[in-house]
Amino acid sequence: MDSTERTPYFVIPAGGTGTRFGTTIPKQYTTIAGKPILVYTLEAILPYAHQCVVSVAPNCMPFWQQLCKSYKKLASIIIVDGGATRFESVKNALAIIPNNCIVAIHDAVRPSISGETINQLLTLANHHEAVIPYKPLTESIRMWQSNEANNAKDNTIQPRPSQQANRNLFVAVQTPQVFWSECIKQAYQQSYSPLFTDDCSVYEAYFHKAPLLYEDSYDNFKITTPTDAILFEALLAKK
């Protein structure tokens, strides 16, 4: 590694319950093709990490301890307490990350991240204090608002023909989102807001500037529903 490069650290907030996944255990510990989702994610990033910090909810520690027994390569990972929200889980992990390095914050259930994407993001982050991956939208989008008079939620706003191209003004944001550690640590000292939908929204709210965008692969999707798990299993079979 060149002396001008920043050392890469990874943060994985793994304290979520994954209620939309429909299982009795948190989805990051759910097995697909014989291996827990979280293990796939960690195996993808560990070769690129100087150190990896995972936030684990206290009630999920038995799951994590079992993973460490089954997968010895996880022994080097640092564990911190997961908070009641993702914001708190990330903040707890950032507390032990040093300044003047790169920190990449990645979803625990986004296991198909490629080495190419990780390399590109880390390279860009040596010159830009915030870099996030994205993918273009492929479906038509539409605004909607609830009709409070009858408590309905199907009162869609029909776009005019001239507005059809507005989809090109939006992108779908992915992870890992990569920052200069001293910057994102500072941003996470502000009070929580429900407007914080990801780490970059925390960064932007504090510094009032946008990150560099990097176009990523559609394969780097987040496993949220059982259908996503089927897609990931198909991707594994293809590889």
CSV table of C-alpha atoms in Angstrom, one decimal:
chain,number,residue,atom,x,y,z
A,1,MET,CA,0.0,0.0,0.0
A,2,ASP,CA,1.3,3.4,-1.0
A,3,SER,CA,2.3,5.6,2.0
A,4,THR,CA,-0.2,8.3,0.9
A,5,GLU,CA,-3.1,5.9,1.1
A,6,ARG,CA,-5.4,5.7,4.1
A,7,THR,CA,-5.8,2.4,6.0
A,8,PRO,CA,-9.2,0.9,5.4
A,9,TYR,CA,-11.5,-0.1,8.2
A,10,PHE,CA,-15.0,-1.7,7.8
A,11,VAL,CA,-18.0,-1.2,9.9
A,12,ILE,CA,-20.9,-3.7,9.7
A,13,PRO,CA,-24.1,-2.8,11.7
A,14,ALA,CA,-25.6,-6.2,12.3
A,15,GLY,CA,-28.1,-5.5,15.0
A,16,GLY,CA,-31.3,-5.5,13.0
A,17,THR,CA,-34.1,-8.0,13.4
A,18,GLY,CA,-35.1,-8.3,9.7
A,19,THR,CA,-38.9,-8.5,10.4
A,20,ARG,CA,-39.7,-8.3,6.7
A,21,PHE,CA,-37.7,-11.5,6.0
A,22,GLY,CA,-40.3,-13.7,7.7
A,23,THR,CA,-38.0,-15.8,9.9
A,24,THR,CA,-37.8,-16.5,13.6
A,25,ILE,CA,-34.1,-15.4,13.8
A,26,PRO,CA,-32.6,-12.2,12.5
A,27,LYS,CA,-32.1,-12.5,8.7
A,28,GLN,CA,-28.3,-11.9,8.9
A,29,TYR,CA,-28.0,-15.2,10.7
A,30,THR,CA,-30.3,-17.0,8.3
A,31,THR,CA,-28.6,-19.7,6.2
A,32,ILE,CA,-28.6,-19.7,2.4
A,33,ALA,CA,-27.0,-22.6,0.6
A,34,GLY,CA,-25.5,-23.8,3.8
A,35,LYS,CA,-24.0,-20.6,5.1
A,36,PRO,CA,-25.4,-17.6,7.1
A,37,ILE,CA,-25.9,-14.4,5.1
A,38,LEU,CA,-23.6,-12.4,7.5
A,39,VAL,CA,-20.7,-14.9,6.8
A,40,TYR,CA,-21.0,-14.3,3.1
A,41,THR,CA,-20.8,-10.6,3.7
A,42,LEU,CA,-17.8,-10.8,6.0
A,43,GLU,CA,-16.0,-13.2,3.7
A,44,ALA,CA,-16.4,-10.7,0.9
A,45,ILE,CA,-14.9,-7.7,2.7
A,46,LEU,CA,-12.3,-9.2,5.1
A,47,PRO,CA,-9.6,-9.5,2.4
A,48,TYR,CA,-9.8,-5.7,1.9
A,49,ALA,CA,-10.1,-4.6,5.6
A,50,HIS,CA,-7.2,-3.7,7.9
A,51,GLN,CA,-9.8,-4.2,10.7
A,52,CYS,CA,-13.5,-5.0,10.7
A,53,VAL,CA,-15.9,-3.9,13.4
A,54,VAL,CA,-19.4,-5.5,13.7
A,55,SER,CA,-22.1,-4.2,16.0
A,56,VAL,CA,-24.2,-7.0,17.4
A,57,ALA,CA,-27.3,-6.7,19.5
A,58,PRO,CA,-26.9,-8.2,23.0
A,59,ASN,CA,-29.7,-10.6,22.5
A,60,CYS,CA,-28.0,-11.9,19.3
A,61,MET,CA,-24.6,-12.6,20.9
A,62,PRO,CA,-25.4,-16.4,21.0
A,63,PHE,CA,-25.8,-16.4,17.2
A,64,TRP,CA,-22.5,-14.5,16.8
A,65,GLN,CA,-20.7,-16.8,19.2
A,66,GLN,CA,-21.9,-19.8,17.2
A,67,LEU,CA,-20.7,-18.3,14.0
A,68,CYS,CA,-17.2,-17.8,15.5
A,69,LYS,CA,-17.1,-21.5,16.5
A,70,SER,CA,-18.0,-22.5,12.9
A,71,TYR,CA,-15.9,-20.0,11.0
A,72,LYS,CA,-12.5,-19.4,12.6
A,73,LYS,CA,-11.7,-16.6,10.2
A,74,LEU,CA,-14.1,-14.4,12.1
A,75,ALA,CA,-11.9,-14.4,15.2
A,76,SER,CA,-10.1,-11.2,14.3
A,77,ILE,CA,-13.3,-9.2,14.0
A,78,ILE,CA,-14.0,-6.6,16.8
A,79,ILE,CA,-17.5,-6.7,18.3
A,80,VAL,CA,-19.4,-3.7,19.8
A,81,ASP,CA,-22.9,-3.5,21.1
A,82,GLY,CA,-25.6,-2.9,18.6
A,83,GLY,CA,-28.0,0.0,19.4
A,84,ALA,CA,-31.7,0.3,19.3
A,85,THR,CA,-31.4,1.9,15.8
A,86,ARG,CA,-28.9,1.5,13.0
A,87,PHE,CA,-27.7,5.0,13.7
A,88,GLU,CA,-26.7,4.0,17.3
A,89,SER,CA,-25.1,0.7,16.0
A,90,VAL,CA,-22.9,2.6,13.6
A,91,LYS,CA,-22.0,5.3,16.1
A,92,ASN,CA,-20.9,2.6,18.6
A,93,ALA,CA,-18.7,1.1,16.0
A,94,LEU,CA,-17.2,4.4,14.9
A,95,ALA,CA,-16.2,5.1,18.4
A,96,ILE,CA,-13.3,2.7,18.1
A,97,ILE,CA,-12.2,3.6,14.6
A,98,PRO,CA,-9.1,5.9,14.5
A,99,ASN,CA,-8.9,9.2,12.7
A,100,ASN,CA,-7.1,9.7,9.4
A,101,CYS,CA,-8.2,6.4,7.9
A,102,ILE,CA,-10.9,5.2,5.6
A,103,VAL,CA,-14.1,3.7,7.1
A,104,ALA,CA,-16.4,1.7,4.8
A,105,ILE,CA,-19.9,1.1,6.3
A,106,HIS,CA,-21.6,-1.9,4.8
A,107,ASP,CA,-25.0,-3.6,5.2
A,108,ALA,CA,-24.8,-6.9,7.0
A,109,VAL,CA,-27.2,-8.4,4.5
A,110,ARG,CA,-25.6,-7.2,1.3
A,111,PRO,CA,-23.5,-10.3,0.7
A,112,SER,CA,-22.8,-10.1,-3.0
A,113,ILE,CA,-20.5,-7.1,-3.0
A,114,SER,CA,-17.7,-7.6,-5.4
A,115,GLY,CA,-13.9,-7.1,-4.9
A,116,GLU,CA,-13.9,-4.8,-7.8
A,117,THR,CA,-16.5,-2.5,-6.2
A,118,ILE,CA,-14.6,-2.5,-2.9
A,119,ASN,CA,-11.3,-1.7,-4.6
A,120,GLN,CA,-12.8,1.1,-6.6
A,121,LEU,CA,-14.5,2.7,-3.6
A,122,LEU,CA,-11.4,2.5,-1.4
A,123,THR,CA,-9.2,4.0,-4.2
A,124,LEU,CA,-11.7,6.9,-4.7
A,125,ALA,CA,-11.9,7.5,-1.0
A,126,ASN,CA,-8.2,8.3,-0.8
A,127,HIS,CA,-9.0,11.5,-2.7
A,128,HIS,CA,-12.7,12.2,-1.7
A,129,GLU,CA,-13.9,12.4,1.8
A,130,ALA,CA,-17.2,10.7,1.0
A,131,VAL,CA,-17.9,8.1,-1.8
A,132,ILE,CA,-21.1,6.0,-2.2
A,133,PRO,CA,-22.1,3.4,-4.7
A,134,TYR,CA,-25.4,3.6,-6.6
A,135,LYS,CA,-27.3,2.0,-9.4
A,136,PRO,CA,-29.6,3.7,-11.9
A,137,LEU,CA,-33.3,3.1,-11.5
A,138,THR,CA,-34.8,0.8,-14.1
A,139,GLU,CA,-38.6,1.1,-13.3
A,140,SER,CA,-40.9,4.1,-13.8
A,141,ILE,CA,-41.4,6.1,-10.6
A,142,ARG,CA,-44.5,8.0,-9.4
A,143,MET,CA,-45.3,10.3,-6.6
A,144,TRP,CA,-48.2,9.5,-4.3
A,145,GLN,CA,-49.9,11.0,-1.3
A,146,SER,CA,-52.5,9.8,1.1
A,147,ASN,CA,-56.1,11.0,0.9
A,148,GLU,CA,-56.6,12.1,4.5
A,149,ALA,CA,-60.3,12.6,3.9
A,150,ASN,CA,-61.0,8.9,3.5
A,151,ASN,CA,-57.8,7.5,4.9
A,152,ALA,CA,-56.9,6.1,1.5
A,153,LYS,CA,-53.3,5.7,0.3
A,154,ASP,CA,-54.0,5.2,-3.4
A,155,ASN,CA,-54.4,8.8,-4.5
A,156,THR,CA,-51.5,8.8,-6.9
A,157,ILE,CA,-50.3,11.9,-8.6
A,158,GLN,CA,-50.3,11.3,-12.4
A,159,PRO,CA,-47.1,12.6,-14.0
A,160,ARG,CA,-47.3,14.7,-17.1
A,161,PRO,CA,-45.5,13.4,-20.2
A,162,SER,CA,-42.8,16.0,-19.7
A,163,GLN,CA,-42.1,14.5,-16.3
A,164,GLN,CA,-41.6,10.9,-17.4
A,165,ALA,CA,-37.8,11.4,-17.7
A,166,ASN,CA,-37.5,12.5,-14.1
A,167,ARG,CA,-36.5,9.0,-13.2
A,168,ASN,CA,-33.1,9.9,-14.5
A,169,LEU,CA,-32.8,12.4,-11.7
A,170,PHE,CA,-32.8,9.6,-9.1
A,171,VAL,CA,-30.6,6.7,-8.3
A,172,ALA,CA,-30.8,3.8,-5.8
A,173,VAL,CA,-28.1,4.1,-3.2
A,174,GLN,CA,-26.1,1.0,-2.1
A,175,THR,CA,-23.3,0.2,0.4
A,176,PRO,CA,-20.5,0.2,1.4
A,177,GLN,CA,-20.5,4.0,1.9
A,178,VAL,CA,-17.0,5.1,2.4
A,179,PHE,CA,-15.7,8.1,4.3
A,180,TRP,CA,-12.7,9.7,5.8
A,181,SER,CA,-13.1,8.5,9.3
A,182,GLU,CA,-12.6,11.8,11.1
A,183,CYS,CA,-15.4,13.3,9.0
A,184,ILE,CA,-18.1,10.6,9.5
A,185,LYS,CA,-17.2,10.3,13.2
A,186,GLN,CA,-17.8,14.0,13.6
A,187,ALA,CA,-21.1,13.8,11.7
A,188,TYR,CA,-22.3,11.0,13.9
A,189,GLN,CA,-22.0,13.3,17.0
A,190,GLN,CA,-25.1,15.2,15.9
A,191,SER,CA,-28.5,14.2,17.3
A,192,TYR,CA,-30.4,11.4,15.5
A,193,SER,CA,-33.0,12.4,13.0
A,194,PRO,CA,-35.6,10.2,11.2
A,195,LEU,CA,-34.3,11.8,8.0
A,196,PHE,CA,-31.1,9.7,8.4
A,197,THR,CA,-31.9,6.9,6.0
A,198,ASP,CA,-28.2,5.9,5.5
A,199,ASP,CA,-24.7,7.0,6.5
A,200,CYS,CA,-24.4,9.5,3.7
A,201,SER,CA,-27.6,11.3,4.9
A,202,VAL,CA,-25.9,11.8,8.3
A,203,TYR,CA,-22.8,13.1,6.5
A,204,GLU,CA,-24.7,15.5,4.3
A,205,ALA,CA,-26.8,16.8,7.2
A,206,TYR,CA,-23.7,17.8,9.1
A,207,PHE,CA,-21.3,19.0,6.3
A,208,HIS,CA,-24.0,20.2,3.8
A,209,LYS,CA,-22.2,18.8,0.8
A,210,ALA,CA,-22.8,15.8,-1.4
A,211,PRO,CA,-20.6,12.7,-1.8
A,212,LEU,CA,-18.9,11.4,-4.9
A,213,LEU,CA,-21.1,8.8,-6.6
A,214,TYR,CA,-19.8,5.6,-8.1
A,215,GLU,CA,-22.0,3.5,-10.4
A,216,ASP,CA,-22.1,0.0,-9.0
A,217,SER,CA,-23.3,-3.4,-10.2
A,218,TYR,CA,-27.0,-4.5,-9.9
A,219,ASP,CA,-25.6,-7.7,-8.2
A,220,ASN,CA,-24.8,-5.7,-5.1
A,221,PHE,CA,-28.4,-5.9,-3.7
A,222,LYS,CA,-29.6,-6.0,-0.2
A,223,ILE,CA,-31.4,-9.2,1.0
A,224,THR,CA,-34.7,-7.8,2.5
A,225,THR,CA,-37.4,-10.3,1.5
A,226,PRO,CA,-37.5,-14.0,0.8
A,227,THR,CA,-37.5,-13.3,-2.9
A,228,ASP,CA,-34.1,-11.6,-2.5
A,229,ALA,CA,-32.8,-14.7,-0.8
A,230,ILE,CA,-33.8,-16.7,-3.9
A,231,LEU,CA,-32.1,-14.3,-6.2
A,232,PHE,CA,-28.9,-14.5,-4.1
A,233,GLU,CA,-29.0,-18.3,-4.1
A,234,ALA,CA,-29.3,-18.2,-7.9
A,235,LEU,CA,-26.4,-15.8,-8.1
A,236,LEU,CA,-24.3,-18.2,-6.0
A,237,ALA,CA,-25.2,-21.1,-8.3
A,238,LYS,CA,-24.2,-19.0,-11.3
A,239,LYS,CA,-20.8,-18.2,-9.8
